[in-house]
Tab-separated table of C-alpha atoms and ligand atoms in Angstrom:
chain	number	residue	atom	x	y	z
R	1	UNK	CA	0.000	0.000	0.000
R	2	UNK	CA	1.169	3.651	-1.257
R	3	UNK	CA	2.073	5.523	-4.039
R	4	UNK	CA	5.873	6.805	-3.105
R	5	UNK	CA	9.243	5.643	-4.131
R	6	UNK	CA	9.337	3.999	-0.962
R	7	UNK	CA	6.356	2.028	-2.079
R	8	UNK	CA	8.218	1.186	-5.514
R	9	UNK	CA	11.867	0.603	-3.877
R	10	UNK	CA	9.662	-1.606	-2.101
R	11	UNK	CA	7.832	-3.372	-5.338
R	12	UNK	CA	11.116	-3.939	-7.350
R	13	UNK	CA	12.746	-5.708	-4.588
R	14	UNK	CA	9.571	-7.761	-4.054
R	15	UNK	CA	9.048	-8.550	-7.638
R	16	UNK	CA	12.979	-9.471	-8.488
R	17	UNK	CA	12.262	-11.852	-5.688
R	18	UNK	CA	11.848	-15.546	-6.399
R	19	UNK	CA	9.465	-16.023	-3.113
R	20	UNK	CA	6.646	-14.236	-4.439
R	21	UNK	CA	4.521	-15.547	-6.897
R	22	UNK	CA	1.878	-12.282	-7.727
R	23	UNK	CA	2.143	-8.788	-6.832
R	24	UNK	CA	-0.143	-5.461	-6.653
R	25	UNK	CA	0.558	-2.471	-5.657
R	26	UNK	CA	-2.119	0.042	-4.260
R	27	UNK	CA	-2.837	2.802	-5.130
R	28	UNK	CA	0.734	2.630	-6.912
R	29	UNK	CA	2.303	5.464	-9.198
R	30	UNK	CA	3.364	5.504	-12.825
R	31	UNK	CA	6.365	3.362	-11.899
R	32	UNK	CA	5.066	0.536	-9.585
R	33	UNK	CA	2.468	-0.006	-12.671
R	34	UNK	CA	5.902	-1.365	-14.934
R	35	UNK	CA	6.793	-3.884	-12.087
R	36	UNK	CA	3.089	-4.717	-10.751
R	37	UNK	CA	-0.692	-5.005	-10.438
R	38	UNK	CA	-2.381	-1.773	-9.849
R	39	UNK	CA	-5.291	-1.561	-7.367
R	40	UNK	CA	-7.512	1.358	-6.827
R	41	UNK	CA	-7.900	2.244	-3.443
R	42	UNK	CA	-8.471	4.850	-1.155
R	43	UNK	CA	-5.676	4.180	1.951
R	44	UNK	CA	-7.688	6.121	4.190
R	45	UNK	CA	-10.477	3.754	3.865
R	46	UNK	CA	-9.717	0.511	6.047
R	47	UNK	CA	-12.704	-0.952	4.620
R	48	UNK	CA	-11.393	-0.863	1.449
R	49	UNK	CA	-8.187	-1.648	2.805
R	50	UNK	CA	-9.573	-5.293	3.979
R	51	UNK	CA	-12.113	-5.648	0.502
R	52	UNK	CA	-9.156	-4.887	-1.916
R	53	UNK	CA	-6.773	-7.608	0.104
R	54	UNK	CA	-9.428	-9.987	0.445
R	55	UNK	CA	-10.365	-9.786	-3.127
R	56	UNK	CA	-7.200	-10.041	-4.927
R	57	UNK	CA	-6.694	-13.124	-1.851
R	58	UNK	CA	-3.589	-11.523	-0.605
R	59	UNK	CA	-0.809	-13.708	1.235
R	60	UNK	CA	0.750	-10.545	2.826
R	61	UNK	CA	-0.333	-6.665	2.711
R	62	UNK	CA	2.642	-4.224	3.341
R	63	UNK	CA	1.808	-1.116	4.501
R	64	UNK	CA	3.958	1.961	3.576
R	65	UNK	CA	2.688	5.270	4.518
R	66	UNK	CA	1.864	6.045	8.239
R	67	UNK	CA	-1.049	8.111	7.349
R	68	UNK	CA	-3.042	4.742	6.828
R	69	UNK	CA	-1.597	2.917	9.938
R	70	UNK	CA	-1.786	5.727	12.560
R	71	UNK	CA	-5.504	5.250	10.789
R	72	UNK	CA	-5.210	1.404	12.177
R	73	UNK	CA	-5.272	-0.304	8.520
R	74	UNK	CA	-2.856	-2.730	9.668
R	75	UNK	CA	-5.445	-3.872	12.981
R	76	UNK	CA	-8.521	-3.985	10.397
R	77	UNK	CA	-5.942	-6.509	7.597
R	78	UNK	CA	-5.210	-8.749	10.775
R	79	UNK	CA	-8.661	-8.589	12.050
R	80	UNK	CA	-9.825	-10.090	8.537
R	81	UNK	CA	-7.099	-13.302	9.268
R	82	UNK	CA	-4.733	-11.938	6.631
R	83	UNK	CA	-1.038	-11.532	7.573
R	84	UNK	CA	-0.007	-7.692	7.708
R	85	UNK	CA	3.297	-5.798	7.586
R	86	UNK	CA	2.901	-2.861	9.698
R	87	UNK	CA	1.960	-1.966	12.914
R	88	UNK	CA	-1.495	-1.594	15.016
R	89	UNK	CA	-3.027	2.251	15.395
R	90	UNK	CA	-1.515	1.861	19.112
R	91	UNK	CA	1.858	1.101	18.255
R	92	UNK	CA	1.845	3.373	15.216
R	93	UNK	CA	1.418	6.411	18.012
R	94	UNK	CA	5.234	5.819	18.782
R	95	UNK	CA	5.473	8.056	15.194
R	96	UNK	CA	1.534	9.585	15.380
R	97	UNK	CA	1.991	11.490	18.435
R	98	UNK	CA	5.426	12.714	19.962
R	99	UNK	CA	4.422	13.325	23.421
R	100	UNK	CA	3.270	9.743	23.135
R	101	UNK	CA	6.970	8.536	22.052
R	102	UNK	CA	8.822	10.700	24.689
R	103	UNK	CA	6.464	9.086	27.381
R	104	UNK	CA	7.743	5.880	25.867
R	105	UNK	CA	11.669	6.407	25.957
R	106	UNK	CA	11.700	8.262	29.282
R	107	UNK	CA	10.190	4.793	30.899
R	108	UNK	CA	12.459	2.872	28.453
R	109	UNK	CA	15.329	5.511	29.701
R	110	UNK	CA	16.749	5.850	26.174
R	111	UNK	CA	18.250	9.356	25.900
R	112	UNK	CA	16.181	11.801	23.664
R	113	UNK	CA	16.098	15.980	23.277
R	114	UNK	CA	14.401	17.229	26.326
R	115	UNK	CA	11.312	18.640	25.376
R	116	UNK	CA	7.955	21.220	26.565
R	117	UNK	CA	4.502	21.082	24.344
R	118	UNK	CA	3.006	24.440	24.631
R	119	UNK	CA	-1.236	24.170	23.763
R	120	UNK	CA	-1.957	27.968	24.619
R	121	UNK	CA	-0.301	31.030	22.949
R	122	UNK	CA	-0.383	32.915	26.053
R	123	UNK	CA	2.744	30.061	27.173
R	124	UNK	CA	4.628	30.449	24.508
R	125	UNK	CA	7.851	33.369	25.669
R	126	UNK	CA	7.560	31.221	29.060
R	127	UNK	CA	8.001	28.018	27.330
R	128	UNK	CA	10.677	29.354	25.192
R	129	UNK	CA	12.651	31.186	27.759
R	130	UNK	CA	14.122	27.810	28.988
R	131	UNK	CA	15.698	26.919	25.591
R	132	UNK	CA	18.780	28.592	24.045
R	133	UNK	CA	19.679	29.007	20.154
R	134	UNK	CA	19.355	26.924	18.263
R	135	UNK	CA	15.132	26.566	19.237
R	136	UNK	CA	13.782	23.450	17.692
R	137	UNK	CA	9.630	23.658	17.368
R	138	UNK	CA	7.599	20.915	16.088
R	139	UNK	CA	4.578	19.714	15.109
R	140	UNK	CA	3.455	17.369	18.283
R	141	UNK	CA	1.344	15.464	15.009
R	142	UNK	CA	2.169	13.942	11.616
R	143	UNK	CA	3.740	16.452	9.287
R	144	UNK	CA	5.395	14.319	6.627
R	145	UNK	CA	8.787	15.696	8.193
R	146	UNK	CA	8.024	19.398	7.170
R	147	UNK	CA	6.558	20.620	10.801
R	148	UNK	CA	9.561	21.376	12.135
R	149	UNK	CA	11.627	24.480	12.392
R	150	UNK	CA	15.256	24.591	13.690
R	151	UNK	CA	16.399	28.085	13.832
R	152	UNK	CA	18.918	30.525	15.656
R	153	UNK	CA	16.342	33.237	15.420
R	154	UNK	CA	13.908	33.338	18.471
R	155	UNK	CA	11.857	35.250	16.135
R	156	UNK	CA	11.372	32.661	13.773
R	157	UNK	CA	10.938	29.695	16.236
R	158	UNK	CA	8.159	31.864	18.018
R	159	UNK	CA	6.200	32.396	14.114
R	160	UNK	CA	6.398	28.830	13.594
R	161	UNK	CA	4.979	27.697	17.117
R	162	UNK	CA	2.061	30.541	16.450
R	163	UNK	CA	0.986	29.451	13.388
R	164	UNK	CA	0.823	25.604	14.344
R	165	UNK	CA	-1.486	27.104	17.417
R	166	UNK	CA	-3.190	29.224	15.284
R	167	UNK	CA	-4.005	25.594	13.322
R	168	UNK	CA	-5.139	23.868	16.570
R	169	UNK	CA	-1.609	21.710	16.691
R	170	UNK	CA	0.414	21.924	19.846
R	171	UNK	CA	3.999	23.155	19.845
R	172	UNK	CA	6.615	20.999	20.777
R	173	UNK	CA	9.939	22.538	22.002
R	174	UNK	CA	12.839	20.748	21.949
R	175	UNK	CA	16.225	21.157	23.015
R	176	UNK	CA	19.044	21.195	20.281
R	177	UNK	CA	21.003	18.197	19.729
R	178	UNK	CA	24.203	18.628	17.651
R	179	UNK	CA	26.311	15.868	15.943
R	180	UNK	CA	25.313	14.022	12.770
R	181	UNK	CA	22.177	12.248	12.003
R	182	UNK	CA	21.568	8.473	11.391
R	183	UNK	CA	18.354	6.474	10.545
R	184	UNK	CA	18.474	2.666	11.275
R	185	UNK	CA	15.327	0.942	10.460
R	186	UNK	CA	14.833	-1.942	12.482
R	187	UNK	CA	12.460	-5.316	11.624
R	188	UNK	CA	10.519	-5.742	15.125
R	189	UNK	CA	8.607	-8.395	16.503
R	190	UNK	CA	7.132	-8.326	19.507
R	191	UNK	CA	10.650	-8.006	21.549
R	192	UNK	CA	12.901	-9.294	18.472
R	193	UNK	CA	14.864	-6.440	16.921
R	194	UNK	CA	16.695	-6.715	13.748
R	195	UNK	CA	18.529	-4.021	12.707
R	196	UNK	CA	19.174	-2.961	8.410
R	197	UNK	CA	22.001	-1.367	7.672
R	198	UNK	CA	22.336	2.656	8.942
R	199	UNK	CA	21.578	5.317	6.318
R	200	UNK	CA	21.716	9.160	6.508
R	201	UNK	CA	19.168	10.932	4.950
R	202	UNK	CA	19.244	15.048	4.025
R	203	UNK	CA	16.399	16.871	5.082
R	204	UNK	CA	16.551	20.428	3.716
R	205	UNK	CA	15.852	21.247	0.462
R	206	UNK	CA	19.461	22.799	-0.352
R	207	UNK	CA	23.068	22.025	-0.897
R	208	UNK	CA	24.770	22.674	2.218
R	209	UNK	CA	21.594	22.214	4.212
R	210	UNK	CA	20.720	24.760	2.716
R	211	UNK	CA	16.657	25.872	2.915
R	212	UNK	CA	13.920	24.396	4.820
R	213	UNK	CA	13.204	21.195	5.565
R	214	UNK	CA	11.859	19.070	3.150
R	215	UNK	CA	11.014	15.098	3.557
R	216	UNK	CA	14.147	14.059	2.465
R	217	UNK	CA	16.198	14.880	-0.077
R	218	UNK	CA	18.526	12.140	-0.579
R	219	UNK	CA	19.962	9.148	1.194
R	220	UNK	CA	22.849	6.784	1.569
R	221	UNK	CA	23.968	3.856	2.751
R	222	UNK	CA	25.863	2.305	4.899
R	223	UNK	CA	27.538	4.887	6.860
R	224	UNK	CA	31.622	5.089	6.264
R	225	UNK	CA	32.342	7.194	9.413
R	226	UNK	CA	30.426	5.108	11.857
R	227	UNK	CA	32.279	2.314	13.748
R	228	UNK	CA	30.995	-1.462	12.070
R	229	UNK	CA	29.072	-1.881	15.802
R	230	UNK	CA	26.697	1.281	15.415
R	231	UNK	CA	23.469	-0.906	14.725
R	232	UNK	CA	24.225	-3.623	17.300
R	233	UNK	CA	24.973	-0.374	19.831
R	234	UNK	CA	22.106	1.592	18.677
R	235	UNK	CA	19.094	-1.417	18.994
R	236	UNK	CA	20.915	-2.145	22.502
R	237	UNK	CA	20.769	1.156	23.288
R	238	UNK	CA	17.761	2.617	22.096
R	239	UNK	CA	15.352	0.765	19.908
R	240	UNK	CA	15.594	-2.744	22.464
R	241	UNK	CA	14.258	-0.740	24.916
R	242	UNK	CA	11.792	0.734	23.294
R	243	UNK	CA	10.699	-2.564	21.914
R	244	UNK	CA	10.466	-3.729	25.128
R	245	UNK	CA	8.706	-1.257	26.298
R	246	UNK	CA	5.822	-1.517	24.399
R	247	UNK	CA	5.574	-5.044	24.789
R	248	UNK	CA	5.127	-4.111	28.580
R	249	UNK	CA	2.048	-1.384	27.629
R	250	UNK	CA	0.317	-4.292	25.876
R	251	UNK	CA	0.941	-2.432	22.680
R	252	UNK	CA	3.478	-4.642	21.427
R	253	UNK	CA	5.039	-3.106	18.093
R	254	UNK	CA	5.515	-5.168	14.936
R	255	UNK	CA	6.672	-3.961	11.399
R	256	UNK	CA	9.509	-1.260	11.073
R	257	UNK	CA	10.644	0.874	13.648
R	258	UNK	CA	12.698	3.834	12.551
R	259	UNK	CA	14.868	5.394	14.808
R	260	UNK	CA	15.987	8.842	13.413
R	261	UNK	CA	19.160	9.726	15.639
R	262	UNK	CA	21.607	12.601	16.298
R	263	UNK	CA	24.572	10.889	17.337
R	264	UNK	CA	26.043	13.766	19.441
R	265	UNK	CA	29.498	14.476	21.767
R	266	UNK	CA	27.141	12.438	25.178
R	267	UNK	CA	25.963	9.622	22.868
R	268	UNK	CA	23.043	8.582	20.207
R	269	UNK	CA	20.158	10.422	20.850
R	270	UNK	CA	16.571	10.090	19.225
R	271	UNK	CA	15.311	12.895	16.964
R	272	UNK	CA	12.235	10.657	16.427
R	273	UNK	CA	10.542	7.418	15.800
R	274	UNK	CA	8.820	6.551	12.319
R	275	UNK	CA	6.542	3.626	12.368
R	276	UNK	CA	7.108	2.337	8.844
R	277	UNK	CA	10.255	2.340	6.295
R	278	UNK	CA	11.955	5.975	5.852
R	279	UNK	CA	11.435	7.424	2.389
R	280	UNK	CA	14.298	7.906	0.875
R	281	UNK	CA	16.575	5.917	3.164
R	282	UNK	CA	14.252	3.007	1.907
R	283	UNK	CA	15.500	3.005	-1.944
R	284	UNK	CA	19.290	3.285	-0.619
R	285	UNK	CA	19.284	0.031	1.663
R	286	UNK	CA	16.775	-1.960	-0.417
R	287	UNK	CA	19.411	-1.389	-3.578
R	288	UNK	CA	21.711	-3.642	-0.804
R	289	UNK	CA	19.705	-6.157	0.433
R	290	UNK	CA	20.052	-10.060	-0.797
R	291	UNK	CA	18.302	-11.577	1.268
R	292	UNK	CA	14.895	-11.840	-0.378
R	293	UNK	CA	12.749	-9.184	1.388
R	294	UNK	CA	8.880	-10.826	1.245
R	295	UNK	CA	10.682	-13.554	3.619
R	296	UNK	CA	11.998	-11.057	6.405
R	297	UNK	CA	8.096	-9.026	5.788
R	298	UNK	CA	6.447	-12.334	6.315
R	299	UNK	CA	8.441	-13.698	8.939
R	300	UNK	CA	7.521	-10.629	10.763
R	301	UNK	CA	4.176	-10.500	10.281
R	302	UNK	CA	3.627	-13.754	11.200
R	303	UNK	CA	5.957	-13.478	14.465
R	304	UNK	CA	8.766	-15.527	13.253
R	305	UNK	CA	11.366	-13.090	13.172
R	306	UNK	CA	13.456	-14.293	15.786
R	307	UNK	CA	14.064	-17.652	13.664
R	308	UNK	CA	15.338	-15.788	10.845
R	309	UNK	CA	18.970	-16.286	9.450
R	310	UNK	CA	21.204	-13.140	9.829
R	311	UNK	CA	20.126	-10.970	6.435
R	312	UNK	CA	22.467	-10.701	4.009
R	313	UNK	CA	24.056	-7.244	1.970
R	314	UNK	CA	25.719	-6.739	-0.914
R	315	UNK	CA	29.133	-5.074	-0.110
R	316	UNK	CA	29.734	-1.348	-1.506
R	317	UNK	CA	27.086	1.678	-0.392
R	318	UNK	CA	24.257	2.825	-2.389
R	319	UNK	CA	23.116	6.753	-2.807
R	320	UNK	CA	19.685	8.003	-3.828
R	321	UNK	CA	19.117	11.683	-5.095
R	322	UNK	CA	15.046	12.757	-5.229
R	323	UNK	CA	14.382	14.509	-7.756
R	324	UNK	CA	11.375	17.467	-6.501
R	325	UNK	CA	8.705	19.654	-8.575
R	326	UNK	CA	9.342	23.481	-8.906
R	327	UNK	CA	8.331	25.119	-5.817
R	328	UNK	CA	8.561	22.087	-3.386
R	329	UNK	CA	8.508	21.960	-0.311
R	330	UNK	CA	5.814	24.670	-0.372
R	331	UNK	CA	3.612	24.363	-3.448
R	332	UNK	CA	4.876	21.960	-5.853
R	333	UNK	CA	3.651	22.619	-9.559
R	334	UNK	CA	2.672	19.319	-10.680
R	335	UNK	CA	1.305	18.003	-14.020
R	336	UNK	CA	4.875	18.394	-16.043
R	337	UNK	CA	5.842	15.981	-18.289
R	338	UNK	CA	8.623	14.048	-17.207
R	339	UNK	CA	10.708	12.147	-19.295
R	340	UNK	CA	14.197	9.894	-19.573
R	341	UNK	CA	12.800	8.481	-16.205
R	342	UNK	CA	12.767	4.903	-17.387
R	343	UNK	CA	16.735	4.421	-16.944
R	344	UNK	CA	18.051	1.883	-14.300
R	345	UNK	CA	18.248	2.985	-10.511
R	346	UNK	CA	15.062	5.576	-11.181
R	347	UNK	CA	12.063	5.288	-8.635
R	348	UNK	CA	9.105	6.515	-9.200
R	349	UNK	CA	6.943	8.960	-6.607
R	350	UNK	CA	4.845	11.773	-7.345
R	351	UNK	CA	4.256	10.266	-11.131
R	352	UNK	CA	1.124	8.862	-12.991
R	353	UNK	CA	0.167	8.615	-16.615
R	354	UNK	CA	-1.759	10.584	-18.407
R	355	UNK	CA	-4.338	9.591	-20.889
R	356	UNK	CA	-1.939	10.438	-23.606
R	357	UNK	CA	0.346	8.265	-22.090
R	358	UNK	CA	2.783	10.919	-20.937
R	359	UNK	CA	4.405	10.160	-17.487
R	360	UNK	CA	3.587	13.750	-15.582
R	361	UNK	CA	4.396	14.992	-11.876
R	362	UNK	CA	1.553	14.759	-9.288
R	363	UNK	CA	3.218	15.195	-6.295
R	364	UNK	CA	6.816	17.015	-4.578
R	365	UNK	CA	8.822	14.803	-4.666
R	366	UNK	CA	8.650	13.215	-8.297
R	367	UNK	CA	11.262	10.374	-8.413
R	368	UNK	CA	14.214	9.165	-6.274
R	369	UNK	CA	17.511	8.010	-8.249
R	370	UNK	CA	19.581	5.514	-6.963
R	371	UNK	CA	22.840	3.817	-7.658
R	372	UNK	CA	25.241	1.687	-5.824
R	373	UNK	CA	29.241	1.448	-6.115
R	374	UNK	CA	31.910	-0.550	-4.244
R	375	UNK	CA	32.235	2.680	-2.320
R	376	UNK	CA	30.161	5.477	-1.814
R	377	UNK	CA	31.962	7.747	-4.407
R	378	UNK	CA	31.338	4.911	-6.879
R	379	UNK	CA	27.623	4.862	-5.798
R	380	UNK	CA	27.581	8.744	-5.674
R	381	UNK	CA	28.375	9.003	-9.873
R	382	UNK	CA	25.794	6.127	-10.708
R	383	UNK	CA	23.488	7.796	-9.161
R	384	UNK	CA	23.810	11.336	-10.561
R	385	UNK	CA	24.871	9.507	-14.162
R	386	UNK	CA	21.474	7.976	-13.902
R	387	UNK	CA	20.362	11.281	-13.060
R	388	UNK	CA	21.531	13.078	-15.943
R	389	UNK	CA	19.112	11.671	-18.431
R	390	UNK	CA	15.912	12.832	-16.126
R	391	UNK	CA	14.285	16.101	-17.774
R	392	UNK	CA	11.387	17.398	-15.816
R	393	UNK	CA	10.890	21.474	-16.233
R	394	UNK	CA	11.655	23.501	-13.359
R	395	UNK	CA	12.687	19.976	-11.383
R	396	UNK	CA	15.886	20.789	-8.498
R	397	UNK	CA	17.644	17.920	-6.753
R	398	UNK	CA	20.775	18.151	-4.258
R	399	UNK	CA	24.527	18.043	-5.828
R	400	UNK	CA	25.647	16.587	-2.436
R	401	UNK	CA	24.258	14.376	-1.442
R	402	UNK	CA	26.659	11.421	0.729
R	403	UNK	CA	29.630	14.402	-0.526
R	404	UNK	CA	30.782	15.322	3.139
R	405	UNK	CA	30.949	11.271	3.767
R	406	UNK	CA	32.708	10.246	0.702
R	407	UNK	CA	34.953	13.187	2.018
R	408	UNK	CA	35.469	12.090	4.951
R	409	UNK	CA	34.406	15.648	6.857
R	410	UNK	CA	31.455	13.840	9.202
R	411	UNK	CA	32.467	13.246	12.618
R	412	UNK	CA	30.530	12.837	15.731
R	413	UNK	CA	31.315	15.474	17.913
R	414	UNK	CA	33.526	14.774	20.847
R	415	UNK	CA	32.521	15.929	24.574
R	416	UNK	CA	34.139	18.649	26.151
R	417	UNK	CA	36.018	18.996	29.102
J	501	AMP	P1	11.643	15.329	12.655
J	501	AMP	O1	10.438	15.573	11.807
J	501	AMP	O2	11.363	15.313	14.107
J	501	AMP	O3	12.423	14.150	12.165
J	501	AMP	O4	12.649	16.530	12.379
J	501	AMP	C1	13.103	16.811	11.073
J	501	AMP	C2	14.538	17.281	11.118
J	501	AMP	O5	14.684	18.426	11.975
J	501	AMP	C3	15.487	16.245	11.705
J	501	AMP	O6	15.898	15.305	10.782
J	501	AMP	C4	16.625	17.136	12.150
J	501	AMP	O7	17.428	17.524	11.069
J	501	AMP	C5	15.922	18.363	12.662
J	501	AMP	N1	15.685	18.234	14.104
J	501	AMP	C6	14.546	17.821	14.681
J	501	AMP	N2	14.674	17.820	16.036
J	501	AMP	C7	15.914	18.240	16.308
J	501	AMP	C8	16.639	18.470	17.546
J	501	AMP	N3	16.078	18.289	18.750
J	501	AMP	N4	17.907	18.887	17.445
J	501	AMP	C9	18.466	19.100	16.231
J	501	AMP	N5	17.849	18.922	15.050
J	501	AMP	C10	16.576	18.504	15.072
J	502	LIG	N1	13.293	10.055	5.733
J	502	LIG	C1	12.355	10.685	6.575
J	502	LIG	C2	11.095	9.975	6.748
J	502	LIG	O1	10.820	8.989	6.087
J	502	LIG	O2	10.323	10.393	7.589
C-alpha cells in the first residue's frame, strides 16, 4: 500500500524476488504499474483496505505510509485473518503522536532531546525562555517531516509555534542536539529487533543544508564514518528498549521501527521514531539487500522473526538523489511531463500517466535516483549519471548528497572537558 518511491523501492525488490509468486501495488504510481498489479484504493479507507486484500486473496499486505496505519489499517488486515506488515493504530502512536513517544523512551530511559509542548499562545515566551539558540519547534502530530523548524532566530521559532497554534496543533519545544544524524530501520517483533544497515538521509531542500526542511532529499547507505558496531549499539541502546517497552504497555510493536538519531558528543540520541520504512533511506538500503525481502516481511508479520537467518548485503554503499517539482517543499507545480525516467536505478513517486500516455508529476517529490558502487563515491556518480538523463521542467535535486561522507568531513562530535 502507497504511491511513493518507498512504495516502488519496495515493489522492485519484491518482484525481483523468487518467493513471491503475484504482486499489486495500491494505489501505486506511474512506476510501480511497470513492475506490478495496480489496485484502486483509497488508503484512508480501512474498509477498502480489507475488501481490496481480500479480493485479490492476498498472502501478505505491506503497509507503507503512516497516514493509513496511525488510521489502524494494519489492525482492520489482521482482524480479517490476513497476515499484515505494519503496525497496530496503538503502536503506530510511537510516530503519530510525539508526546506519546517521549512518554515511551523516558520509561524505556533511552536518551532523547528534552522537550515542553506548549497548547496555549499565552505560554509560549515562558516556554521558550528555557531553551537557548538553536530553538527546535515541532509539530506534536504527523507532518510528513516538514513541521519542524530549527532556527537561531527566536523570532522565527516563536512564528512557527504561532501558526501551528493558530491551526489547533500543539507546539513541541525541543532542546538542540548537535552531531550528525543516522536512521536505522529496524524489523521488530514483539521483543525481536533486527537491525538494516544505517543510512543518513538530508532533510533540507538545499546544498549545504541549505533551505527548509523538506522530507528528504537524498539518502545513503551504509555509513563510512560510523564504527561497524553502530546498529548492534544503537538497537541495545535505544530501539531494544523501546521494543520492550511496548511489549510491557500491551501495545506490542511489529513492522519497522525507525529510529531517526543525532549521534552527538554524550551519545546517540533520538530525533524521532517513524513507524514504517523511511522514504528515501528506503531506496538506498533496499538497492543492498540479498536476502529476499517478502521472507523477512512475512516472517515478521507472522511473528517468526526471531528464527530468521542473519540478512544478508551486498558489499559497496548505495546513494539516492530525489528529484522534486518546482516550488517544493511549499507548493509543488505538478502536471509536467517528465521524461528519460525509465533508466536503471530511477524510482518513481509523485508520477502517474496521463491519458496520452505521458508520465507527468503529481506530487513534490517526483522520483528518487539511486545507484550503488563498491564505495560510496562509486555509488555517488551512478546515481547522478542515472540522473543526468531525467528532464522534468523547473525539477531541483541536491549536488551533495553522501559528498561530506565520501569526504570524509562527518564526525561525531567529541565531549568537552
Ligand atoms: P523530525 O520531523 O522530528 O524528524 O525533524 C526533522 C529534522 O529536523 C530532523 O531530521 C533534524 O534535522 C531536525 N531536528 C529535529 N529535532 C531536532 C533536535 N532536537 N535537534 C536538532 N535537530 C533537530
Ligand atoms: N526520511 C524521513 C522519513 O521517512 O520520515
Amino acid at each position: 500500500m502507497g504511491s511513493g518511491a518507498r512504495e516502488h523501492a519496495i515493489a522492485v525488490a519484491l518482484a525481483q524476488d523468487p518467493e513471491v509468486t503475484a504482486l499489486a501495488v495500491a494505489p501505486g504510481n506511474a512506476g510501480t504499474a511497470a513492475v506490478s498489479e495496480q489496485l484502486g484504493l483509497d488508503v484512508t479507507d480501512n474498509g477498502a483496505v480489507v475488501d481490496v486484500a481480500r479480493t485479490w486473496k492476498a498472502d501478505l499486505v505491506v503497509v507503507g505510509p503512516e497516514g493509513p496505519l496511525v488510521n489502524g489499517a494494519a489492525d482492520a488486515v489482521r482482524e480479517a485473518g490476513i497476515p499484515c506488515f505494519g503496525p497496530s493504530a496503538e503502536a503506530a502512536r510511537i510516530e503519530g503522536s510525539k508526546a506519546f513517544a517521549k512518554a515511551v523512551m523516558s520509561a524505556a530511559g533511552v536518551p532523547t532531546a528534552s522537550s515542553v509542548v506548549v497548547d496555549n499562545p499565552a505560554h509560549l515566551d515562558t516556554a521558550l525562555s528555557v531553551f537557548t539558540p538553536p530553538y527546535v519547534v515541532k509539530d506534536d502530530g504527523l507532518a510528513a517531516g516538514k513541521g519542524v523548524v530549527v532556527s537561531g532566530d527566536v523570532e522565527v521559532a516563536r512564528a512557527h509555534a504561532l501558526g501551528l497554534l493558530a491551526a489547533g496543533h500543539p507546539a513541541l519545544l525541543e532542546s538542540f542536539l548537535d552531531g550528525p544524524e543516522a536512521s536505522l530501520f529496524c524489523l521488530v517483533d514483539d521483543a525481536t529487533v533486527v537491525p538494516l544497515l544505517p543510512a543518513q538521509d538530508f532533510k533540507r531542500v538545499g546544498d549545504d543544508d541549505s533551505g527548509p526542511n523538506t522530507g528528504g532529499m537524498g539518502a545513503y547507505c551504509p555509513l563510512p564514518w560510523a564504527g561497524e558496531g553502530l546498529a548492534e549499539e544503537l538497537v541495545a541502546r535505544v530501539v531494544a528498549p523501546v521494543a520492550e517497552e511496548m511489549v510491557r504497555r500491551g501495545t506490542p510493536f511489529t513492522g519497522l521501527l525507525y529510529a531517526g538519531l543525532a549521534l552527538t558528543s554524550q551519545g546517540p540520541a533520538v530525533i524521532e521514531f517513524n513507524c514504517r520504512f523511511g522514504d528515501p533511506e528506503t531506496q538506498a538500503v533496499l538497492a543492498l539487500l540479498r536476502t529476499p525481502l517478502s521472507r523477512l516481511l512475512l516472517a515478521t508479520a507472522t511473528g517468526t522473526l526471531a528464527e530468521q537467518p542473519a540478512i544478508e548485503w551486498a558489499e559497496g554503499s548505495a546513494v539516492t538523489v530525489v528529484v522534486a517539482a518546482e516550488g517544493y517543499p511549499a507548493t509543488p507545480r505538478l502536471g509536467d511531463v517528465i521524461t528519460g525516467a525509465e533508466g536503471e536505478g530511477v524510482l518513481h513517486a509523485g508520477t502517474r500517466r496521463r491519458d496520452d500516455g505521458a508520465v507527468v508529476s503529481s506530487g513534490g517529490r517526483v522520483l528518487s535516483v539511486v545507484g550503488t558502487g563498491t564505495d560510496l563515491a562509486a555509488a555517488r556518480a551512478e546515481a547522478y549519471a542515472r540522473l543526468e538523463p531525467v528532464r522534468l521542467a523547473g525539477s531541483h535535486h541536491r549536488t551533495d548528497i553522501g559528498l561530506k561522507a565520501e569526504r570524509g568531513e562527518v564526525t561525531v562530535p567529541v565531549a568537552q572537558g
